PDB file of C-alpha atoms in Angstrom:
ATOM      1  CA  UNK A   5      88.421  10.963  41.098  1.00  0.00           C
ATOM      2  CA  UNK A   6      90.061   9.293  37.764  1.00  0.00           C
ATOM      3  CA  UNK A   7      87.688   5.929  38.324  1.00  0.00           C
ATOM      4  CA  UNK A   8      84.725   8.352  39.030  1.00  0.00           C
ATOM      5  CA  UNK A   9      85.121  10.392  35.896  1.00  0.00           C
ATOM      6  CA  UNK A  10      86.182   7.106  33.799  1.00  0.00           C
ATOM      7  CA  UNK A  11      82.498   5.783  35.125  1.00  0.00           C
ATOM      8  CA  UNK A  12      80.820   9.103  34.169  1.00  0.00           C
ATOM      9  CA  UNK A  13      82.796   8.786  30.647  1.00  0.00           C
ATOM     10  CA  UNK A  14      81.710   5.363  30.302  1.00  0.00           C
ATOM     11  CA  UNK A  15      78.157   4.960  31.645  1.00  0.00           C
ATOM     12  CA  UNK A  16      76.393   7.721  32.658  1.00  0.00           C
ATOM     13  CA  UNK A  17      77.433   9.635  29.512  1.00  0.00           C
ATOM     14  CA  UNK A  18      76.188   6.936  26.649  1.00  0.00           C
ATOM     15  CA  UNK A  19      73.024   7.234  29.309  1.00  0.00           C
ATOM     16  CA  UNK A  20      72.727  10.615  28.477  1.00  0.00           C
ATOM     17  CA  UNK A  21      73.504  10.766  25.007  1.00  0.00           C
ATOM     18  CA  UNK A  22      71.024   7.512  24.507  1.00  0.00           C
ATOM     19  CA  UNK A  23      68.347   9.857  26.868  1.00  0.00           C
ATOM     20  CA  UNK A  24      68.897  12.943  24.328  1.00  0.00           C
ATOM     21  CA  UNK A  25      68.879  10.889  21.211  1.00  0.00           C
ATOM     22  CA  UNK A  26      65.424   9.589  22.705  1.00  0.00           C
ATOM     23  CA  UNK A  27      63.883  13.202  23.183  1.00  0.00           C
ATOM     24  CA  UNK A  28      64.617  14.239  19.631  1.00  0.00           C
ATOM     25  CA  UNK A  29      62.974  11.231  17.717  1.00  0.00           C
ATOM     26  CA  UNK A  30      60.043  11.480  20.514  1.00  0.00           C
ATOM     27  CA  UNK A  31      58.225  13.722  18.125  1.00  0.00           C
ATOM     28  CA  UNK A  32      58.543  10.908  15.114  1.00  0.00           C
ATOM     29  CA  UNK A  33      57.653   8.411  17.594  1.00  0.00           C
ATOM     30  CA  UNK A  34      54.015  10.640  18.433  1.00  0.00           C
ATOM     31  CA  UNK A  35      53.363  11.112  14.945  1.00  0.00           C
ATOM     32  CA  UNK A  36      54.101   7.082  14.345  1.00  0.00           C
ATOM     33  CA  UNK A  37      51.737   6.630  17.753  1.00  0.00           C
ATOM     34  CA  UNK A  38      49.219   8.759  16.347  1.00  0.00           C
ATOM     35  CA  UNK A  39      49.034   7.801  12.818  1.00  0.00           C
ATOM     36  CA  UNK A  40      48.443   3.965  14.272  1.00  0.00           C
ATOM     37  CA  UNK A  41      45.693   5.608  16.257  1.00  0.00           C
ATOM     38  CA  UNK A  42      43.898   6.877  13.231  1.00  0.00           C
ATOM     39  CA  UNK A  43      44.252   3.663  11.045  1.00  0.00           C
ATOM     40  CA  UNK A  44      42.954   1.948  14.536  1.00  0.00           C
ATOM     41  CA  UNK A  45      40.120   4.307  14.418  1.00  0.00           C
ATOM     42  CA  UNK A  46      39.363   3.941  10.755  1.00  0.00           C
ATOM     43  CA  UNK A  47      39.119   0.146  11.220  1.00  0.00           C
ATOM     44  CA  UNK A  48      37.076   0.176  13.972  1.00  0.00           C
ATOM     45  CA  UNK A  49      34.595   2.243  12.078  1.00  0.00           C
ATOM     46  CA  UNK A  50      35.152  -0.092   8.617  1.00  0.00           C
ATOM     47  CA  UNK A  51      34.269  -2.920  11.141  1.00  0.00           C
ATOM     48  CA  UNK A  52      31.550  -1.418  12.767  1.00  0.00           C
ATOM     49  CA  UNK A  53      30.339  -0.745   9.534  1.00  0.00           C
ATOM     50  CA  UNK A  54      30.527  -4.508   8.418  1.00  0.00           C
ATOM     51  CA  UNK A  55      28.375  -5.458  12.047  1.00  0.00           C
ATOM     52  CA  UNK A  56      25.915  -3.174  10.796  1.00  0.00           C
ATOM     53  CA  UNK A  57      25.352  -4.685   7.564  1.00  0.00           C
ATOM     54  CA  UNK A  58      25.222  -8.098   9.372  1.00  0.00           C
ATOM     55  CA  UNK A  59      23.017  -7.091  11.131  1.00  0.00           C
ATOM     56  CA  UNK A  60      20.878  -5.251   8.234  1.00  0.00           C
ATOM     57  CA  UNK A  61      20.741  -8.855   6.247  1.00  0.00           C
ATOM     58  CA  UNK A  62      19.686 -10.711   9.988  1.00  0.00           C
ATOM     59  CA  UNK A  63      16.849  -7.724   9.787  1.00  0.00           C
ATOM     60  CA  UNK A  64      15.875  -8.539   6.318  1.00  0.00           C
ATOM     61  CA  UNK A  65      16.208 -12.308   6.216  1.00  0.00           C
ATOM     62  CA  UNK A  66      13.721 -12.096   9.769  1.00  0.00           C
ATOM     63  CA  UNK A  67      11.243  -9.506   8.701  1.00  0.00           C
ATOM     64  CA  UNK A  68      10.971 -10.037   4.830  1.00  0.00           C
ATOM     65  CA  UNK A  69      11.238 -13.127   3.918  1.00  0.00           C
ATOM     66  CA  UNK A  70       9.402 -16.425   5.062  1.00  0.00           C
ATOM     67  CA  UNK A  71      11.233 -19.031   7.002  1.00  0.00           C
ATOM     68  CA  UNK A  72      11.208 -22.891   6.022  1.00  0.00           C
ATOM     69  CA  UNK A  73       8.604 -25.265   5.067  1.00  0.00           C
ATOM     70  CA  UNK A  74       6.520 -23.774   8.016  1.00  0.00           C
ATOM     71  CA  UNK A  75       6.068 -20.350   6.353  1.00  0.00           C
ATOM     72  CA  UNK A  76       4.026 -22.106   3.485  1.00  0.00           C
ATOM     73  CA  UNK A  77       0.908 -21.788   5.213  1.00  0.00           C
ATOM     74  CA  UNK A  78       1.806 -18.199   6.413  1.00  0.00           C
ATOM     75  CA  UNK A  79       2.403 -17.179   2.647  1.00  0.00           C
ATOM     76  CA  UNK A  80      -1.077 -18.654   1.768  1.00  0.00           C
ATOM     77  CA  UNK A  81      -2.578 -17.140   4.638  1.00  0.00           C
ATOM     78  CA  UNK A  82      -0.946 -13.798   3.664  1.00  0.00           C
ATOM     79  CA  UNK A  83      -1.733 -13.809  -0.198  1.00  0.00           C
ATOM     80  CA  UNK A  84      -5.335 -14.449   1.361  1.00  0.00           C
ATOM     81  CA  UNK A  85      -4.899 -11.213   3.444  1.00  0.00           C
ATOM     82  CA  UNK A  86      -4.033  -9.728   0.025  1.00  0.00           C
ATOM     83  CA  UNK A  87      -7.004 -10.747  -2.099  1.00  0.00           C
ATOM     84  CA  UNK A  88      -9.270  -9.240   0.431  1.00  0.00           C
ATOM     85  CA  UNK A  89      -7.285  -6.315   1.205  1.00  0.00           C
ATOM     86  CA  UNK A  90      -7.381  -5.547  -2.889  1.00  0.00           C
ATOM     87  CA  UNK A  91     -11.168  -6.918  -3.141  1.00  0.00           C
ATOM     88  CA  UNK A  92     -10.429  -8.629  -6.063  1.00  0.00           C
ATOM     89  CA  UNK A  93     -12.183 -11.945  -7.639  1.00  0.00           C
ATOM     90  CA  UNK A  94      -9.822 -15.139  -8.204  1.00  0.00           C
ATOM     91  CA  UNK A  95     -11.657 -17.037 -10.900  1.00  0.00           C
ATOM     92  CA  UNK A  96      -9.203 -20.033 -10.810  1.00  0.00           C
ATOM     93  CA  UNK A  97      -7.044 -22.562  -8.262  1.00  0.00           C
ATOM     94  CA  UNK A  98      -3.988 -21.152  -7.080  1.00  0.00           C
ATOM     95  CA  UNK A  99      -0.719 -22.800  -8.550  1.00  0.00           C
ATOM     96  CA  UNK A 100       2.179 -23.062  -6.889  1.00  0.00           C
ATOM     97  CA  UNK A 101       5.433 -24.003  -8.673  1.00  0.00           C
ATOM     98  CA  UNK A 102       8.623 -24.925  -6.225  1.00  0.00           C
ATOM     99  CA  UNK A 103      12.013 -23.397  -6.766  1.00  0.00           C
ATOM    100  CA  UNK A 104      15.211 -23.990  -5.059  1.00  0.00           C
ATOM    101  CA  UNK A 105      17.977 -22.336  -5.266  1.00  0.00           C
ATOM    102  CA  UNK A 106      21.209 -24.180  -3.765  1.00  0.00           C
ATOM    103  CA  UNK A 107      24.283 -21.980  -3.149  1.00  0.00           C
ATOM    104  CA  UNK A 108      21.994 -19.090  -2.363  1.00  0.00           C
ATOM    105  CA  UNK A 109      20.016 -21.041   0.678  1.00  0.00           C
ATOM    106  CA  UNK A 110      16.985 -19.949  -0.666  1.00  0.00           C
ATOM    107  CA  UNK A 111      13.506 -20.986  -2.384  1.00  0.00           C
ATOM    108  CA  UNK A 112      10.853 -19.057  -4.655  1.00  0.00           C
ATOM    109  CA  UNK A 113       7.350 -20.127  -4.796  1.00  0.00           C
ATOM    110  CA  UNK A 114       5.513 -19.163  -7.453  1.00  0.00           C
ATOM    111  CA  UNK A 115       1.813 -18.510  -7.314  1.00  0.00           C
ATOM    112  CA  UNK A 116      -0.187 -18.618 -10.380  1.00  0.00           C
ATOM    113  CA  UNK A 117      -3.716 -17.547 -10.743  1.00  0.00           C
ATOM    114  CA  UNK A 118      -6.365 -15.737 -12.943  1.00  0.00           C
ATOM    115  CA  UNK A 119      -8.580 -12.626 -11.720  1.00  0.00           C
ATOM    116  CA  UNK A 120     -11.522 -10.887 -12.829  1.00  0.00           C
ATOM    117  CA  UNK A 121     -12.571  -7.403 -12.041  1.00  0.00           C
ATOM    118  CA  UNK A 122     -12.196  -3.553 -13.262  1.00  0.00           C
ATOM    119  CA  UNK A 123      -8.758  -2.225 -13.316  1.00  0.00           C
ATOM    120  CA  UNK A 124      -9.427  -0.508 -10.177  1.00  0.00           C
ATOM    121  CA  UNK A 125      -8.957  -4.228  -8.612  1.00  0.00           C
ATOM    122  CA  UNK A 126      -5.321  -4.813 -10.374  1.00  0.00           C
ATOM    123  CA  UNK A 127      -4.170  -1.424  -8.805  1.00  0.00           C
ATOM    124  CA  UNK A 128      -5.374  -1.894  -5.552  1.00  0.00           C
ATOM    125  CA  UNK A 129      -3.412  -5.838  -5.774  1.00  0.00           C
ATOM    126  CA  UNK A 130      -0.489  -4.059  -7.117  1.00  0.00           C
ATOM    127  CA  UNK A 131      -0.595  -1.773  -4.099  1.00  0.00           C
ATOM    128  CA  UNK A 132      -1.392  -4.696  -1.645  1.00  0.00           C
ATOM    129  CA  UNK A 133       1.223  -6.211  -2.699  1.00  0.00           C
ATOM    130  CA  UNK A 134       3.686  -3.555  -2.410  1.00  0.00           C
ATOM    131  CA  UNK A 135       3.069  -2.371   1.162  1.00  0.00           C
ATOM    132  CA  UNK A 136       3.036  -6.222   2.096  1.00  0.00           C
ATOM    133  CA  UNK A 137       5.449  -6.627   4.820  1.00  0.00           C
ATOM    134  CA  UNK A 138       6.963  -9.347   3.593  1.00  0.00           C
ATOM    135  CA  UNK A 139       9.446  -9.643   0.468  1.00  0.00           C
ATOM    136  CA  UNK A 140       6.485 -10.936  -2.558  1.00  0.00           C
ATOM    137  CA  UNK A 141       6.636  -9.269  -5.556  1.00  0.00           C
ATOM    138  CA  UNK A 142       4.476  -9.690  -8.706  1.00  0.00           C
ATOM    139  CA  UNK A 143       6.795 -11.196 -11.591  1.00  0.00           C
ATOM    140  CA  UNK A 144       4.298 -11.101 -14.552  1.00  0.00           C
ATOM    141  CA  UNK A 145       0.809  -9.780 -15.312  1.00  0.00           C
ATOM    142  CA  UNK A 146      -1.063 -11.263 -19.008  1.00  0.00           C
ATOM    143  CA  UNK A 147      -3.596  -9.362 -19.769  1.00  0.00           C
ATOM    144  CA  UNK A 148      -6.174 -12.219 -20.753  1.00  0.00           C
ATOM    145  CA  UNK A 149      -9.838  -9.947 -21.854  1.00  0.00           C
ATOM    146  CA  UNK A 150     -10.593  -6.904 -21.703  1.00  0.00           C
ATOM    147  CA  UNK A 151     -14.097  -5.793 -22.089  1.00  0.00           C
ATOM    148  CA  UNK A 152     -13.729  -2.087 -23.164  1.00  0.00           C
ATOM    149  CA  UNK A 153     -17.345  -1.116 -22.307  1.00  0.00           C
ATOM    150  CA  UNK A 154     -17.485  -2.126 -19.253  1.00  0.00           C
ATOM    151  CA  UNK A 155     -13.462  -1.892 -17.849  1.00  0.00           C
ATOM    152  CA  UNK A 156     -13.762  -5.507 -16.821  1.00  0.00           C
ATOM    153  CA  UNK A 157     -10.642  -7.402 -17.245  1.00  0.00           C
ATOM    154  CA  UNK A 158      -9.204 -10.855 -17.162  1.00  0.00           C
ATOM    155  CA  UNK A 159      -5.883 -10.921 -15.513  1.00  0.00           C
ATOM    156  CA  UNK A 160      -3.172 -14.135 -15.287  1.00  0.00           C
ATOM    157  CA  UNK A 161      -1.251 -12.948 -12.777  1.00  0.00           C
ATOM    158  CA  UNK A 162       1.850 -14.443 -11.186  1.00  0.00           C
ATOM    159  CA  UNK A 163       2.970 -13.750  -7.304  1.00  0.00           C
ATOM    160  CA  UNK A 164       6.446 -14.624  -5.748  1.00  0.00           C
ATOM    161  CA  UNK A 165       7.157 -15.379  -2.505  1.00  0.00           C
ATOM    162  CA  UNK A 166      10.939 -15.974  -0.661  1.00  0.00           C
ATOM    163  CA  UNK A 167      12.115 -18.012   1.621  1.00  0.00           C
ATOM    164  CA  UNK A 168      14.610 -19.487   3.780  1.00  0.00           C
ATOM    165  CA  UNK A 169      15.533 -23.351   3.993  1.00  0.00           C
ATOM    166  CA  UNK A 170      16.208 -24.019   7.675  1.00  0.00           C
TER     167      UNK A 170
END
């Protein structure tokens, strides 16, 4: 009886006490647990947030802007689109002027040209140009003649495209 209550003394007790002292910091432990679970959550979201945006600039590198030396031809084809889209008269060559830029990946051609026509014809370019799928924007407009009695004007207008270097 002595050796069985020297054993419950020695083991089963400090089992006990070791099982009790578990219970009471089980709470602290499930806050701990669940705490970890939030900051898992809000990290998952922060990093689904992050795919998103990579996959927002994949979008917008694909859609909007033109890809390599290939897409020369497809910006020339689509500034021809343009023109006749805005029915407006190109009275000289189109220019083009090269521009890379290194640590951004990326290249601007610049198109240079001069137009003729009534106003009318400038707005409907500006609008072509805006509802163009593909990222060109108009970087400067000089205002060459203007013929007040008739509206006609003489516009050198500068186009630029984006692109890609593969």
């Amino acid at each position: 009886f002595v050796g069985g209550l020297l054993f419950h003394q020695a083991f089963a007790l400090k089992k006990k006490q070791t099982y009790d002292h578990a219970v009471q910091s089980l709470p602290d432990r499930q806050n701990e647990y669940e705490q970890v679970l939030e900051a898992n959550k809000d990290i998952k979201f922060e990093w689904s947030q992050w795919d998103e945006a990579k996959r927002d600039i994949e979008d917008i590198q694909n859609r909007y802007f033109y890809r390599g030396n290939r897409s020369m031809n497809r910006l020339r084809l689509d500034l021809r689109k343009i023109f006749r889209a805005s029915k407006i008269r190109i009275v000289s060559d189109l220019i083009f002027d090269y521009a890379d830029w290194e640590e951004e990946n990326l290249r601007r051609v610049r198109v240079n040209f001069t137009m003729a026509g009534l106003y009318n014809a400038l707005k409907r370019l500006i609008y072509q140009v805006e509802i163009h799928p593909k990222f060109l924007m108009i970087e400067r407009i000089d205002f060459r003649d203007i013929d007040t009695q008739t509206g006609r004007v003489e516009l050198n207008i500068v186009i630029a495209g984006y692109y890609e270097n593969e």
